[in-house]
mmCIF file with all atom_site columns, C-alpha atoms in Angstrom:
data_model
loop_
_atom_site.group_PDB
_atom_site.id
_atom_site.type_symbol
_atom_site.label_atom_id
_atom_site.label_alt_id
_atom_site.label_comp_id
_atom_site.label_asym_id
_atom_site.label_entity_id
_atom_site.label_seq_id
_atom_site.pdbx_PDB_ins_code
_atom_site.Cartn_x
_atom_site.Cartn_y
_atom_site.Cartn_z
_atom_site.occupancy
_atom_site.B_iso_or_equiv
_atom_site.pdbx_formal_charge
_atom_site.auth_seq_id
_atom_site.auth_comp_id
_atom_site.auth_asym_id
_atom_site.auth_atom_id
_atom_site.pdbx_PDB_model_num
ATOM 1   C CA . LYS A 1 1   ? -15.884 -46.364 19.148 1.00 67.00 ? 27  LYS A CA 1
ATOM 2   C CA . ALA A 1 2   ? -12.328 -47.907 19.150 1.00 81.00 ? 28  ALA A CA 1
ATOM 3   C CA . GLY A 1 3   ? -9.901  -45.716 17.489 1.00 94.00 ? 29  GLY A CA 1
ATOM 4   C CA . VAL A 1 4   ? -6.893  -46.985 15.087 1.00 97.00 ? 30  VAL A CA 1
ATOM 5   C CA . THR A 1 5   ? -4.458  -49.476 16.137 1.00 97.00 ? 31  THR A CA 1
ATOM 6   C CA . GLN A 1 6   ? -1.037  -50.154 15.056 1.00 98.00 ? 32  GLN A CA 1
ATOM 7   C CA . THR A 1 7   ? 0.928   -53.045 15.960 1.00 97.00 ? 33  THR A CA 1
ATOM 8   C CA . PRO A 1 8   ? 3.817   -53.594 16.779 1.00 97.00 ? 34  PRO A CA 1
ATOM 9   C CA . ARG A 1 9   ? 4.610   -50.361 18.652 1.00 97.00 ? 35  ARG A CA 1
ATOM 10  C CA . TYR A 1 10  ? 8.110   -50.794 18.345 1.00 97.00 ? 36  TYR A CA 1
ATOM 11  C CA . LEU A 1 11  ? 10.835  -52.918 16.220 1.00 97.00 ? 37  LEU A CA 1
ATOM 12  C CA . ILE A 1 12  ? 14.433  -52.810 16.038 1.00 98.00 ? 38  ILE A CA 1
ATOM 13  C CA . LYS A 1 13  ? 15.667  -54.877 13.013 1.00 98.00 ? 39  LYS A CA 1
ATOM 14  C CA . THR A 1 14  ? 18.877  -54.788 11.030 1.00 98.00 ? 40  THR A CA 1
ATOM 15  C CA . ARG A 1 15  ? 19.861  -53.315 7.328  1.00 98.00 ? 41  ARG A CA 1
ATOM 16  C CA . GLY A 1 16  ? 18.719  -55.854 5.202  1.00 98.00 ? 42  GLY A CA 1
ATOM 17  C CA . GLN A 1 17  ? 16.086  -57.466 6.660  1.00 98.00 ? 43  GLN A CA 1
ATOM 18  C CA . GLN A 1 18  ? 12.558  -57.039 5.801  1.00 98.00 ? 44  GLN A CA 1
ATOM 19  C CA . VAL A 1 19  ? 9.538   -55.671 8.271  1.00 98.00 ? 45  VAL A CA 1
ATOM 20  C CA . THR A 1 20  ? 5.377   -55.562 7.985  1.00 98.00 ? 46  THR A CA 1
ATOM 21  C CA . LEU A 1 21  ? 3.702   -53.516 9.943  1.00 98.00 ? 47  LEU A CA 1
ATOM 22  C CA . SER A 1 22  ? -0.147  -53.631 10.872 1.00 98.00 ? 48  SER A CA 1
ATOM 23  C CA . CYS A 1 23  ? -3.055  -50.924 10.886 1.00 98.00 ? 49  CYS A CA 1
ATOM 24  C CA . SER A 1 24  ? -6.323  -51.319 11.775 1.00 98.00 ? 50  SER A CA 1
ATOM 25  C CA . PRO A 1 25  ? -8.649  -48.529 10.880 1.00 97.00 ? 51  PRO A CA 1
ATOM 26  C CA . ILE A 1 26  ? -11.985 -47.252 12.567 1.00 96.00 ? 52  ILE A CA 1
ATOM 27  C CA . SER A 1 27  ? -14.954 -49.468 12.017 1.00 95.00 ? 53  SER A CA 1
ATOM 28  C CA . GLY A 1 28  ? -16.673 -48.225 8.805  1.00 92.00 ? 54  GLY A CA 1
ATOM 29  C CA . HIS A 1 29  ? -13.618 -46.035 7.474  1.00 93.00 ? 55  HIS A CA 1
ATOM 30  C CA . ARG A 1 30  ? -12.417 -47.761 4.297  1.00 93.00 ? 56  ARG A CA 1
ATOM 31  C CA . SER A 1 31  ? -9.515  -45.403 3.793  1.00 93.00 ? 57  SER A CA 1
ATOM 32  C CA . VAL A 1 32  ? -5.842  -46.045 5.185  1.00 96.00 ? 58  VAL A CA 1
ATOM 33  C CA . SER A 1 33  ? -3.217  -43.593 4.708  1.00 96.00 ? 59  SER A CA 1
ATOM 34  C CA . TRP A 1 34  ? 0.394   -44.405 5.878  1.00 97.00 ? 60  TRP A CA 1
ATOM 35  C CA . TYR A 1 35  ? 3.127   -41.556 6.455  1.00 97.00 ? 61  TYR A CA 1
ATOM 36  C CA . GLN A 1 36  ? 6.602   -41.866 7.526  1.00 98.00 ? 62  GLN A CA 1
ATOM 37  C CA . GLN A 1 37  ? 7.998   -39.100 10.095 1.00 96.00 ? 63  GLN A CA 1
ATOM 38  C CA . THR A 1 38  ? 11.169  -37.847 10.920 1.00 95.00 ? 64  THR A CA 1
ATOM 39  C CA . PRO A 1 39  ? 13.015  -35.437 12.654 1.00 90.00 ? 65  PRO A CA 1
ATOM 40  C CA . GLY A 1 40  ? 14.859  -34.087 9.230  1.00 87.00 ? 66  GLY A CA 1
ATOM 41  C CA . GLN A 1 41  ? 11.859  -34.465 6.763  1.00 92.00 ? 67  GLN A CA 1
ATOM 42  C CA . GLY A 1 42  ? 8.600   -34.280 9.336  1.00 93.00 ? 68  GLY A CA 1
ATOM 43  C CA . LEU A 1 43  ? 5.681   -36.308 8.010  1.00 95.00 ? 69  LEU A CA 1
ATOM 44  C CA . GLN A 1 44  ? 5.978   -37.635 4.700  1.00 96.00 ? 70  GLN A CA 1
ATOM 45  C CA . PHE A 1 45  ? 2.779   -39.459 2.958  1.00 95.00 ? 71  PHE A CA 1
ATOM 46  C CA . LEU A 1 46  ? 3.892   -42.717 1.926  1.00 97.00 ? 72  LEU A CA 1
ATOM 47  C CA . PHE A 1 47  ? 0.236   -43.990 0.190  1.00 95.00 ? 73  PHE A CA 1
ATOM 48  C CA . GLU A 1 48  ? -3.258  -44.480 0.436  1.00 95.00 ? 74  GLU A CA 1
ATOM 49  C CA . TYR A 1 49  ? -5.399  -47.559 0.021  1.00 95.00 ? 75  TYR A CA 1
ATOM 50  C CA . PHE A 1 50  ? -9.269  -47.159 -0.391 1.00 94.00 ? 76  PHE A CA 1
ATOM 51  C CA . SER A 1 51  ? -11.591 -50.518 -0.688 1.00 93.00 ? 77  SER A CA 1
ATOM 52  C CA . GLU A 1 52  ? -8.190  -52.772 -1.237 1.00 95.00 ? 78  GLU A CA 1
ATOM 53  C CA . THR A 1 53  ? -7.036  -50.463 -4.137 1.00 95.00 ? 79  THR A CA 1
ATOM 54  C CA . GLN A 1 54  ? -3.776  -48.155 -3.733 1.00 95.00 ? 80  GLN A CA 1
ATOM 55  C CA . ARG A 1 55  ? -5.577  -44.771 -4.730 1.00 92.00 ? 81  ARG A CA 1
ATOM 56  C CA . ASN A 1 56  ? -2.515  -42.634 -3.887 1.00 90.00 ? 82  ASN A CA 1
ATOM 57  C CA . LYS A 1 57  ? 1.246   -43.044 -3.967 1.00 92.00 ? 83  LYS A CA 1
ATOM 58  C CA . GLY A 1 58  ? 3.977   -40.587 -2.572 1.00 93.00 ? 84  GLY A CA 1
ATOM 59  C CA . ASN A 1 59  ? 7.864   -40.591 -3.377 1.00 93.00 ? 85  ASN A CA 1
ATOM 60  C CA . PHE A 1 60  ? 9.264   -43.408 -2.136 1.00 96.00 ? 86  PHE A CA 1
ATOM 61  C CA . PRO A 1 61  ? 11.034  -46.253 -3.541 1.00 96.00 ? 87  PRO A CA 1
ATOM 62  C CA . GLY A 1 62  ? 9.507   -49.515 -4.534 1.00 96.00 ? 88  GLY A CA 1
ATOM 63  C CA . ARG A 1 63  ? 11.068  -51.024 -1.335 1.00 97.00 ? 89  ARG A CA 1
ATOM 64  C CA . PHE A 1 64  ? 7.989   -49.404 0.526  1.00 98.00 ? 90  PHE A CA 1
ATOM 65  C CA . SER A 1 65  ? 4.806   -51.455 -0.576 1.00 97.00 ? 91  SER A CA 1
ATOM 66  C CA . GLY A 1 66  ? 1.645   -52.203 0.885  1.00 97.00 ? 92  GLY A CA 1
ATOM 67  C CA . ARG A 1 67  ? -2.012  -53.450 0.642  1.00 97.00 ? 93  ARG A CA 1
ATOM 68  C CA . GLN A 1 68  ? -5.211  -53.708 2.126  1.00 98.00 ? 94  GLN A CA 1
ATOM 69  C CA . PHE A 1 69  ? -7.540  -56.290 3.124  1.00 97.00 ? 95  PHE A CA 1
ATOM 70  C CA . SER A 1 70  ? -11.692 -56.647 2.951  1.00 96.00 ? 96  SER A CA 1
ATOM 71  C CA . ASN A 1 71  ? -12.277 -55.550 6.410  1.00 95.00 ? 97  ASN A CA 1
ATOM 72  C CA . SER A 1 72  ? -10.088 -52.455 5.493  1.00 96.00 ? 98  SER A CA 1
ATOM 73  C CA . ARG A 1 73  ? -7.151  -53.810 7.857  1.00 98.00 ? 99  ARG A CA 1
ATOM 74  C CA . SER A 1 74  ? -3.874  -52.592 6.146  1.00 98.00 ? 100 SER A CA 1
ATOM 75  C CA . GLU A 1 75  ? -0.251  -53.513 6.135  1.00 98.00 ? 101 GLU A CA 1
ATOM 76  C CA . MET A 1 76  ? 2.844   -51.799 5.031  1.00 98.00 ? 102 MET A CA 1
ATOM 77  C CA . ASN A 1 77  ? 6.305   -53.727 4.464  1.00 98.00 ? 103 ASN A CA 1
ATOM 78  C CA . VAL A 1 78  ? 9.427   -52.249 4.138  1.00 98.00 ? 104 VAL A CA 1
ATOM 79  C CA . SER A 1 79  ? 12.172  -54.716 2.623  1.00 96.00 ? 105 SER A CA 1
ATOM 80  C CA . THR A 1 80  ? 15.907  -54.395 2.321  1.00 97.00 ? 106 THR A CA 1
ATOM 81  C CA . LEU A 1 81  ? 15.630  -52.048 5.344  1.00 98.00 ? 107 LEU A CA 1
ATOM 82  C CA . GLU A 1 82  ? 18.319  -49.165 5.399  1.00 97.00 ? 108 GLU A CA 1
ATOM 83  C CA . LEU A 1 83  ? 19.269  -47.110 8.374  1.00 97.00 ? 109 LEU A CA 1
ATOM 84  C CA . GLY A 1 84  ? 17.493  -44.070 7.074  1.00 96.00 ? 110 GLY A CA 1
ATOM 85  C CA . ASP A 1 85  ? 14.005  -46.088 7.018  1.00 97.00 ? 111 ASP A CA 1
ATOM 86  C CA . SER A 1 86  ? 14.441  -45.347 11.085 1.00 97.00 ? 112 SER A CA 1
ATOM 87  C CA . ALA A 1 87  ? 11.417  -43.565 11.552 1.00 97.00 ? 113 ALA A CA 1
ATOM 88  C CA . LEU A 1 88  ? 8.102   -43.026 13.034 1.00 97.00 ? 114 LEU A CA 1
ATOM 89  C CA . TYR A 1 89  ? 5.366   -44.872 10.507 1.00 98.00 ? 115 TYR A CA 1
ATOM 90  C CA . LEU A 1 90  ? 1.857   -43.351 11.278 1.00 97.00 ? 116 LEU A CA 1
ATOM 91  C CA . CYS A 1 91  ? -1.095  -44.686 9.439  1.00 96.00 ? 117 CYS A CA 1
ATOM 92  C CA . ALA A 1 92  ? -4.518  -43.185 9.489  1.00 96.00 ? 118 ALA A CA 1
ATOM 93  C CA . SER A 1 93  ? -7.931  -43.768 8.742  1.00 95.00 ? 119 SER A CA 1
ATOM 94  C CA . SER A 1 94  ? -10.774 -41.923 7.400  1.00 92.00 ? 120 SER A CA 1
ATOM 95  C CA . TYR A 1 95  ? -14.283 -42.611 5.339  1.00 89.00 ? 121 TYR A CA 1
ATOM 96  C CA . GLY A 1 96  ? -12.280 -41.543 1.958  1.00 82.00 ? 122 GLY A CA 1
ATOM 97  C CA . GLY A 1 97  ? -15.564 -41.471 -0.036 1.00 77.00 ? 123 GLY A CA 1
ATOM 98  C CA . GLN A 1 98  ? -16.538 -38.429 -2.269 1.00 72.00 ? 124 GLN A CA 1
ATOM 99  C CA . GLY A 1 99  ? -18.637 -35.696 -0.676 1.00 66.00 ? 125 GLY A CA 1
ATOM 100 C CA . ARG A 1 100 ? -17.901 -37.405 2.910  1.00 70.00 ? 126 ARG A CA 1
ATOM 101 C CA . ASN A 1 101 ? -16.158 -35.691 5.826  1.00 75.00 ? 127 ASN A CA 1
ATOM 102 C CA . ASN A 1 102 ? -12.920 -37.071 5.325  1.00 85.00 ? 128 ASN A CA 1
ATOM 103 C CA . GLU A 1 103 ? -11.688 -35.968 8.809  1.00 91.00 ? 129 GLU A CA 1
ATOM 104 C CA . GLN A 1 104 ? -8.184  -38.233 9.492  1.00 93.00 ? 130 GLN A CA 1
ATOM 105 C CA . PHE A 1 105 ? -7.897  -40.249 12.673 1.00 95.00 ? 131 PHE A CA 1
ATOM 106 C CA . PHE A 1 106 ? -4.486  -41.318 13.103 1.00 96.00 ? 132 PHE A CA 1
ATOM 107 C CA . GLY A 1 107 ? -2.668  -44.357 15.227 1.00 96.00 ? 133 GLY A CA 1
ATOM 108 C CA . PRO A 1 108 ? -0.383  -44.180 17.871 1.00 95.00 ? 134 PRO A CA 1
ATOM 109 C CA . GLY A 1 109 ? 2.566   -45.331 15.445 1.00 96.00 ? 135 GLY A CA 1
ATOM 110 C CA . THR A 1 110 ? 4.902   -47.704 15.152 1.00 97.00 ? 136 THR A CA 1
ATOM 111 C CA . ARG A 1 111 ? 8.529   -46.553 15.847 1.00 97.00 ? 137 ARG A CA 1
ATOM 112 C CA . LEU A 1 112 ? 11.036  -48.615 13.492 1.00 98.00 ? 138 LEU A CA 1
ATOM 113 C CA . THR A 1 113 ? 14.632  -48.513 14.460 1.00 98.00 ? 139 THR A CA 1
ATOM 114 C CA . VAL A 1 114 ? 17.266  -50.021 11.742 1.00 98.00 ? 140 VAL A CA 1
ATOM 115 C CA . LEU A 1 115 ? 20.701  -51.088 13.228 1.00 97.00 ? 141 LEU A CA 1
ATOM 116 C CA . LYS B 2 1   ? 2.845   -29.660 -5.808 1.00 87.00 ? 25  LYS B CA 1
ATOM 117 C CA . GLN B 2 2   ? 1.187   -28.390 -2.202 1.00 91.00 ? 26  GLN B CA 1
ATOM 118 C CA . GLU B 2 3   ? 3.517   -26.862 -0.136 1.00 95.00 ? 27  GLU B CA 1
ATOM 119 C CA . VAL B 2 4   ? 2.393   -26.267 3.398  1.00 97.00 ? 28  VAL B CA 1
ATOM 120 C CA . THR B 2 5   ? 4.283   -23.457 5.812  1.00 97.00 ? 29  THR B CA 1
ATOM 121 C CA . GLN B 2 6   ? 3.709   -22.871 9.400  1.00 97.00 ? 30  GLN B CA 1
ATOM 122 C CA . ILE B 2 7   ? 4.850   -20.221 11.362 1.00 93.00 ? 31  ILE B CA 1
ATOM 123 C CA . PRO B 2 8   ? 6.440   -19.708 13.931 1.00 93.00 ? 32  PRO B CA 1
ATOM 124 C CA . ALA B 2 9   ? 8.283   -22.832 14.285 1.00 95.00 ? 33  ALA B CA 1
ATOM 125 C CA . ALA B 2 10  ? 8.262   -22.633 18.275 1.00 96.00 ? 34  ALA B CA 1
ATOM 126 C CA . LEU B 2 11  ? 6.388   -20.518 20.427 1.00 96.00 ? 35  LEU B CA 1
ATOM 127 C CA . SER B 2 12  ? 6.414   -19.747 24.408 1.00 97.00 ? 36  SER B CA 1
ATOM 128 C CA . VAL B 2 13  ? 3.802   -18.008 26.150 1.00 97.00 ? 37  VAL B CA 1
ATOM 129 C CA . PRO B 2 14  ? 2.631   -17.877 29.403 1.00 97.00 ? 38  PRO B CA 1
ATOM 130 C CA . GLU B 2 15  ? 0.073   -19.814 30.969 1.00 98.00 ? 39  GLU B CA 1
ATOM 131 C CA . GLY B 2 16  ? -3.341  -17.433 30.262 1.00 97.00 ? 40  GLY B CA 1
ATOM 132 C CA . GLU B 2 17  ? -2.298  -16.153 27.170 1.00 97.00 ? 41  GLU B CA 1
ATOM 133 C CA . ASN B 2 18  ? -4.724  -16.422 23.823 1.00 97.00 ? 42  ASN B CA 1
ATOM 134 C CA . LEU B 2 19  ? -2.363  -17.303 20.902 1.00 96.00 ? 43  LEU B CA 1
ATOM 135 C CA . VAL B 2 20  ? -2.663  -17.628 17.173 1.00 97.00 ? 44  VAL B CA 1
ATOM 136 C CA . LEU B 2 21  ? -0.663  -20.202 14.887 1.00 97.00 ? 45  LEU B CA 1
ATOM 137 C CA . ASN B 2 22  ? -0.286  -19.553 11.216 1.00 97.00 ? 46  ASN B CA 1
ATOM 138 C CA . CYS B 2 23  ? -0.548  -22.154 8.245  1.00 98.00 ? 47  CYS B CA 1
ATOM 139 C CA . SER B 2 24  ? 0.019   -21.246 4.510  1.00 98.00 ? 48  SER B CA 1
ATOM 140 C CA . PHE B 2 25  ? -0.610  -23.430 1.224  1.00 97.00 ? 49  PHE B CA 1
ATOM 141 C CA . THR B 2 26  ? 0.519   -23.069 -2.242 1.00 95.00 ? 50  THR B CA 1
ATOM 142 C CA . ASP B 2 27  ? -2.633  -24.462 -4.161 1.00 91.00 ? 51  ASP B CA 1
ATOM 143 C CA . SER B 2 28  ? -5.805  -22.906 -2.981 1.00 89.00 ? 52  SER B CA 1
ATOM 144 C CA . ALA B 2 29  ? -7.813  -26.029 -4.710 1.00 88.00 ? 53  ALA B CA 1
ATOM 145 C CA . ILE B 2 30  ? -7.862  -28.015 -1.336 1.00 90.00 ? 54  ILE B CA 1
ATOM 146 C CA . TYR B 2 31  ? -10.515 -30.353 -0.183 1.00 89.00 ? 55  TYR B CA 1
ATOM 147 C CA . ASN B 2 32  ? -10.374 -29.951 3.537  1.00 92.00 ? 56  ASN B CA 1
ATOM 148 C CA . LEU B 2 33  ? -7.486  -28.618 6.069  1.00 95.00 ? 57  LEU B CA 1
ATOM 149 C CA . GLN B 2 34  ? -7.106  -30.404 9.529  1.00 96.00 ? 58  GLN B CA 1
ATOM 150 C CA . TRP B 2 35  ? -5.107  -29.588 12.708 1.00 98.00 ? 59  TRP B CA 1
ATOM 151 C CA . PHE B 2 36  ? -3.678  -31.589 14.827 1.00 98.00 ? 60  PHE B CA 1
ATOM 152 C CA . ARG B 2 37  ? -1.632  -31.773 18.257 1.00 98.00 ? 61  ARG B CA 1
ATOM 153 C CA . GLN B 2 38  ? 1.273   -34.203 18.754 1.00 96.00 ? 62  GLN B CA 1
ATOM 154 C CA . ASP B 2 39  ? 2.873   -34.693 21.949 1.00 95.00 ? 63  ASP B CA 1
ATOM 155 C CA . PRO B 2 40  ? 6.287   -36.455 21.939 1.00 90.00 ? 64  PRO B CA 1
ATOM 156 C CA . GLY B 2 41  ? 6.719   -39.893 20.382 1.00 85.00 ? 65  GLY B CA 1
ATOM 157 C CA . LYS B 2 42  ? 2.865   -39.898 19.972 1.00 88.00 ? 66  LYS B CA 1
ATOM 158 C CA . GLY B 2 43  ? 0.825   -39.850 17.031 1.00 91.00 ? 67  GLY B CA 1
ATOM 159 C CA . LEU B 2 44  ? -1.246  -37.480 15.811 1.00 95.00 ? 68  LEU B CA 1
ATOM 160 C CA . THR B 2 45  ? -4.768  -36.129 17.841 1.00 96.00 ? 69  THR B CA 1
ATOM 161 C CA . SER B 2 46  ? -7.141  -34.326 15.372 1.00 96.00 ? 70  SER B CA 1
ATOM 162 C CA . LEU B 2 47  ? -8.452  -30.914 16.550 1.00 97.00 ? 71  LEU B CA 1
ATOM 163 C CA . LEU B 2 48  ? -10.445 -29.529 13.779 1.00 96.00 ? 72  LEU B CA 1
ATOM 164 C CA . LEU B 2 49  ? -11.132 -30.269 10.342 1.00 95.00 ? 73  LEU B CA 1
ATOM 165 C CA . ILE B 2 50  ? -12.300 -27.397 8.141  1.00 94.00 ? 74  ILE B CA 1
ATOM 166 C CA . GLN B 2 51  ? -14.464 -28.482 4.651  1.00 92.00 ? 75  GLN B CA 1
ATOM 167 C CA . SER B 2 52  ? -13.176 -26.508 1.466  1.00 91.00 ? 76  SER B CA 1
ATOM 168 C CA . SER B 2 53  ? -16.605 -24.615 1.475  1.00 91.00 ? 77  SER B CA 1
ATOM 169 C CA . GLN B 2 54  ? -16.225 -23.216 5.455  1.00 93.00 ? 78  GLN B CA 1
ATOM 170 C CA . ARG B 2 55  ? -14.318 -20.215 6.635  1.00 95.00 ? 79  ARG B CA 1
ATOM 171 C CA . GLU B 2 56  ? -14.212 -21.536 10.288 1.00 95.00 ? 80  GLU B CA 1
ATOM 172 C CA . GLN B 2 57  ? -14.780 -24.124 13.202 1.00 96.00 ? 81  GLN B CA 1
ATOM 173 C CA . THR B 2 58  ? -14.916 -23.874 16.798 1.00 97.00 ? 82  THR B CA 1
ATOM 174 C CA . SER B 2 59  ? -14.342 -26.391 19.469 1.00 96.00 ? 83  SER B CA 1
ATOM 175 C CA . GLY B 2 60  ? -14.219 -25.482 22.883 1.00 97.00 ? 84  GLY B CA 1
ATOM 176 C CA . ARG B 2 61  ? -11.094 -23.088 23.569 1.00 98.00 ? 85  ARG B CA 1
ATOM 177 C CA . LEU B 2 62  ? -10.158 -23.683 19.679 1.00 98.00 ? 86  LEU B CA 1
ATOM 178 C CA . ASN B 2 63  ? -10.974 -21.655 16.633 1.00 98.00 ? 87  ASN B CA 1
ATOM 179 C CA . ALA B 2 64  ? -9.611  -22.254 13.267 1.00 97.00 ? 88  ALA B CA 1
ATOM 180 C CA . SER B 2 65  ? -10.046 -20.144 10.337 1.00 97.00 ? 89  SER B CA 1
ATOM 181 C CA . LEU B 2 66  ? -9.574  -20.778 6.590  1.00 97.00 ? 90  LEU B CA 1
ATOM 182 C CA . ASP B 2 67  ? -8.862  -18.322 3.843  1.00 96.00 ? 91  ASP B CA 1
ATOM 183 C CA . LYS B 2 68  ? -8.412  -20.112 0.567  1.00 93.00 ? 92  LYS B CA 1
ATOM 184 C CA . SER B 2 69  ? -8.142  -17.306 -1.529 1.00 92.00 ? 93  SER B CA 1
ATOM 185 C CA . SER B 2 70  ? -5.134  -16.302 0.232  1.00 95.00 ? 94  SER B CA 1
ATOM 186 C CA . GLY B 2 71  ? -3.823  -19.543 0.998  1.00 96.00 ? 95  GLY B CA 1
ATOM 187 C CA . ARG B 2 72  ? -4.030  -19.108 4.957  1.00 97.00 ? 96  ARG B CA 1
ATOM 188 C CA . SER B 2 73  ? -5.616  -20.920 8.177  1.00 98.00 ? 97  SER B CA 1
ATOM 189 C CA . THR B 2 74  ? -5.069  -19.891 11.858 1.00 98.00 ? 98  THR B CA 1
ATOM 190 C CA . LEU B 2 75  ? -5.605  -22.006 14.699 1.00 98.00 ? 99  LEU B CA 1
ATOM 191 C CA . TYR B 2 76  ? -6.485  -19.303 17.664 1.00 98.00 ? 100 TYR B CA 1
ATOM 192 C CA . ILE B 2 77  ? -6.060  -20.876 21.353 1.00 98.00 ? 101 ILE B CA 1
ATOM 193 C CA . ALA B 2 78  ? -7.556  -18.968 23.931 1.00 98.00 ? 102 ALA B CA 1
ATOM 194 C CA . ALA B 2 79  ? -7.059  -18.833 27.087 1.00 98.00 ? 103 ALA B CA 1
ATOM 195 C CA . SER B 2 80  ? -3.847  -21.209 27.277 1.00 97.00 ? 104 SER B CA 1
ATOM 196 C CA . GLN B 2 81  ? -2.921  -24.027 29.693 1.00 97.00 ? 105 GLN B CA 1
ATOM 197 C CA . PRO B 2 82  ? 0.205   -26.135 30.340 1.00 97.00 ? 106 PRO B CA 1
ATOM 198 C CA . GLY B 2 83  ? -1.541  -29.154 29.160 1.00 96.00 ? 107 GLY B CA 1
ATOM 199 C CA . ASP B 2 84  ? -1.898  -27.159 25.414 1.00 97.00 ? 108 ASP B CA 1
ATOM 200 C CA . SER B 2 85  ? 1.898   -27.436 25.370 1.00 97.00 ? 109 SER B CA 1
ATOM 201 C CA . ALA B 2 86  ? 2.489   -30.039 22.370 1.00 98.00 ? 110 ALA B CA 1
ATOM 202 C CA . THR B 2 87  ? 3.430   -29.655 18.455 1.00 97.00 ? 111 THR B CA 1
ATOM 203 C CA . TYR B 2 88  ? 0.552   -28.172 16.262 1.00 98.00 ? 112 TYR B CA 1
ATOM 204 C CA . LEU B 2 89  ? 0.579   -29.201 12.640 1.00 98.00 ? 113 LEU B CA 1
ATOM 205 C CA . CYS B 2 90  ? -1.481  -28.097 9.383  1.00 97.00 ? 114 CYS B CA 1
ATOM 206 C CA . ALA B 2 91  ? -2.776  -30.685 6.899  1.00 97.00 ? 115 ALA B CA 1
ATOM 207 C CA . VAL B 2 92  ? -3.842  -29.690 3.699  1.00 96.00 ? 116 VAL B CA 1
ATOM 208 C CA . THR B 2 93  ? -5.482  -32.401 1.391  1.00 92.00 ? 117 THR B CA 1
ATOM 209 C CA . ASN B 2 94  ? -6.140  -31.666 -2.180 1.00 85.00 ? 118 ASN B CA 1
ATOM 210 C CA . THR B 2 95  ? -8.609  -34.593 -3.180 1.00 76.00 ? 119 THR B CA 1
ATOM 211 C CA . ASN B 2 96  ? -10.958 -36.887 -1.001 1.00 65.00 ? 120 ASN B CA 1
ATOM 212 C CA . ALA B 2 97  ? -8.337  -39.889 -1.338 1.00 66.00 ? 121 ALA B CA 1
ATOM 213 C CA . GLY B 2 98  ? -6.566  -39.436 1.886  1.00 68.00 ? 122 GLY B CA 1
ATOM 214 C CA . LYS B 2 99  ? -3.342  -38.018 0.839  1.00 85.00 ? 123 LYS B CA 1
ATOM 215 C CA . SER B 2 100 ? -2.394  -34.956 2.935  1.00 92.00 ? 124 SER B CA 1
ATOM 216 C CA . THR B 2 101 ? 0.522   -32.487 2.912  1.00 95.00 ? 125 THR B CA 1
ATOM 217 C CA . PHE B 2 102 ? 2.026   -31.714 6.450  1.00 96.00 ? 126 PHE B CA 1
ATOM 218 C CA . GLY B 2 103 ? 3.520   -28.564 7.451  1.00 97.00 ? 127 GLY B CA 1
ATOM 219 C CA . ASP B 2 104 ? 6.565   -28.751 10.074 1.00 96.00 ? 128 ASP B CA 1
ATOM 220 C CA . GLY B 2 105 ? 4.371   -27.822 12.483 1.00 97.00 ? 129 GLY B CA 1
ATOM 221 C CA . THR B 2 106 ? 4.735   -25.287 15.489 1.00 98.00 ? 130 THR B CA 1
ATOM 222 C CA . THR B 2 107 ? 5.999   -26.173 19.118 1.00 97.00 ? 131 THR B CA 1
ATOM 223 C CA . LEU B 2 108 ? 3.912   -24.691 21.669 1.00 98.00 ? 132 LEU B CA 1
ATOM 224 C CA . THR B 2 109 ? 5.282   -24.364 25.053 1.00 98.00 ? 133 THR B CA 1
ATOM 225 C CA . VAL B 2 110 ? 2.492   -22.874 27.627 1.00 98.00 ? 134 VAL B CA 1
ATOM 226 C CA . LYS B 2 111 ? 4.546   -21.621 30.906 1.00 97.00 ? 135 LYS B CA 1
ATOM 227 C CA . PRO B 2 112 ? 2.777   -22.117 34.280 1.00 95.00 ? 136 PRO B CA 1
#
């Protein structure tokens, strides 16, 4: 069974630009969650999508957005990049349904550097 | 708001020792608790998942316990090896809806 994949693995952008990251979950998983990891703040929850609907949202500004497609693949977009957006962005997939074993499996992450 | 604390922040042990990592959480109404390891610059690898109704889970040399009433979980590693060196993260989820709160992790170094 293929694991969670994320593309691209590395990105370098400048302030003010926008970026789109992609996550393909494990086959059969309908939930995709996104997290930001920085040395100072640790792992912070961004949002979660289940069956193309955003089900949960963390405390990030509106510059951070996402969506999920009918095949459960998810994208996250960051507009008007700031230096503080430099981080490792991780996505996790799980079944997501009530009563299911909702073990989360993480991808390798996308390392975003904002100059 | 769920808060998760992991103690100690760092731990260094000689190879072969048994060790315990601790995780505490403030809201006991959890859905599940998951332990991960993370190698530098990499993603998270799932180690063990404990459902809310369970008390412990075992996988090989790893054993994780859960005490919801006291808001605690422990990860026991038996006969530690240098390959166990990594950061260990505890994640608590309060609903089935994929939003986990993570601790800051314990960085483990196992010396040959």
